[in-house]
Amino acid sequence: MVAKDYPFYLVVKRMNCSLEVQTEPCNKRVKPLSRVTSLANLIPPVKAAPLKRIGQTLQRSISFRSESRTESVMPPRPWTRPAPPANTKRRDSKLWSETFDVRLGHQMLSSKEINRQEAIFELSRGEKDLIEDLKLAKKAYHDPMLKLSIMTEHELNQIFGTLESLIPLHEDLLSRLREARKPDGSTEHVGHILVDWLPCLDSYNSYCSNQVAAKALLDHKKQDHRVHDFLQRCLESPFSRKLDLWNFLDIPRSRLVKYPLLLREILKHTPNDHPDRQYLDEAINMIQSIVAEINTQTGESECRFYKERLLYLEGSQRDLLIDSSRILSCHGELKNNRGAKLHVFLFQDVLVITRAIAHNEQLYYQLYRQPIPVRELQWEDLQDGVIRLGGSIRGAFSNNERTKNFFRVSFHSSSQLHSHSFQASDAFNKQQWLNCIRQAKGAAEPCATTPAQDLHIRLLHLRDHLRQASRPADETGIFLSVINTICGGKTCSQWLGLCPVM
């Protein structure tokens, strides 16, 4: 909101949060600020000090937006840069040395010790900020949307997951760090606290694994005008710090991956003979292991989510390599050489080309072409201007403005070469795709199979599928008889000899 939009200014007093209205010479009628919709009153404060003005902020926003205004003729004013909002909430970014005395008694601390105290203080302050943000997400977003029936309780539980259970976990660490702080503000030992507390982070598994589904549902619900309007008003309010709801929901994951850096910084400034070094080394190994495990679990959850969103136009598009995949290397929107938008998934063993469609008010991905096994996939980095929109080769002197960032993938099927040309959004995105394809190819090469072995593997998988399928008994029996005759009753591992089948 800027001054030119309304014929008055708001002056907010920091001490008592009262409002003074200074009117300009104008015949415009202004409604009293006390007339408010129920939305603002339903947002309770988390803490009196930082969040007590949440309701007042939304109150002013809603009241002003809902009033009709008549335009008055005003003389033109010289342009001036708009001032930032006076009420925008800001973080306390003071350093340890700005908060406490760098002298211990009559002795000045060394620069190394000051840096160590700064690193420990940053860890503690980050926990405090995290707790405030988690409480804000609950009190300013979850609870009002539930009370106003903007979303159902089930939908909110899906979006927010186990976020509320993370609050006491971090309150515990913050309490321990504060207890370890001496009256002069310094902290002597912190390693043993971290070693004892870090196993609690295993509870992040369920929260992070839910984030893919939570983000998809939140994006879908934003199409509801009530949800969109509520989130937009919150975004424009000072308490949000210009962060949207997903930024708050993603804060725990961001904090999790930051712990190794924070602990290394403390270790970096800890003397070699300090008893904390052994504990810090152990804590760093612990957090790295925890983050790696959570990354694996989250990746598998993401892979399952998108596999469940695939729609097959015909049975021949189903590929057992998709079903057996546990890793989604990368995915995203690409364009083909006709300019059509496609959503491409690179699983660990197969590349899947789809079109995003709306189905039952949800986003699904309909297979556009036959899945391509990674071990059969060939890729080529195309120079700018080589591909013309429409598929033909572009001449050397033609305009290539719209033919940048292309790459091609190809494979052989039934003695025929099939290829697809994709255009990335920019050079960086293109390089990311090529890197992912290169890594997937490298991982697939050691377990490459011969065409005969591949045929047997597919037949064996088909046999297992038929045994579980609900088909007529006589038809299934014929298929199984043929497959058993070809395979000789052997297992997949016996046919492969060298590498197992996932």
CSV table of C-alpha atoms in Angstrom, one decimal, residues 56 95 108 133 167 238 298 302 403 406 425 463 500:
chain,number,residue,atom,x,y,z
A,56,GLN,CA,-4.3,-5.0,13.3
A,95,LEU,CA,26.2,-10.5,16.5
A,108,MET,CA,40.2,-9.4,26.1
A,133,ASP,CA,8.4,-19.1,12.3
A,167,ILE,CA,8.3,-27.0,17.8
A,238,PRO,CA,4.2,-7.1,7.7
A,298,THR,CA,12.4,-38.0,0.8
A,302,GLU,CA,8.9,-38.1,-4.3
A,403,THR,CA,16.0,-22.2,-31.0
A,406,PHE,CA,18.1,-27.6,-27.3
A,425,SER,CA,14.1,-22.8,-20.3
A,463,ARG,CA,5.0,-63.8,-15.8
A,500,PRO,CA,20.5,-58.3,-10.1
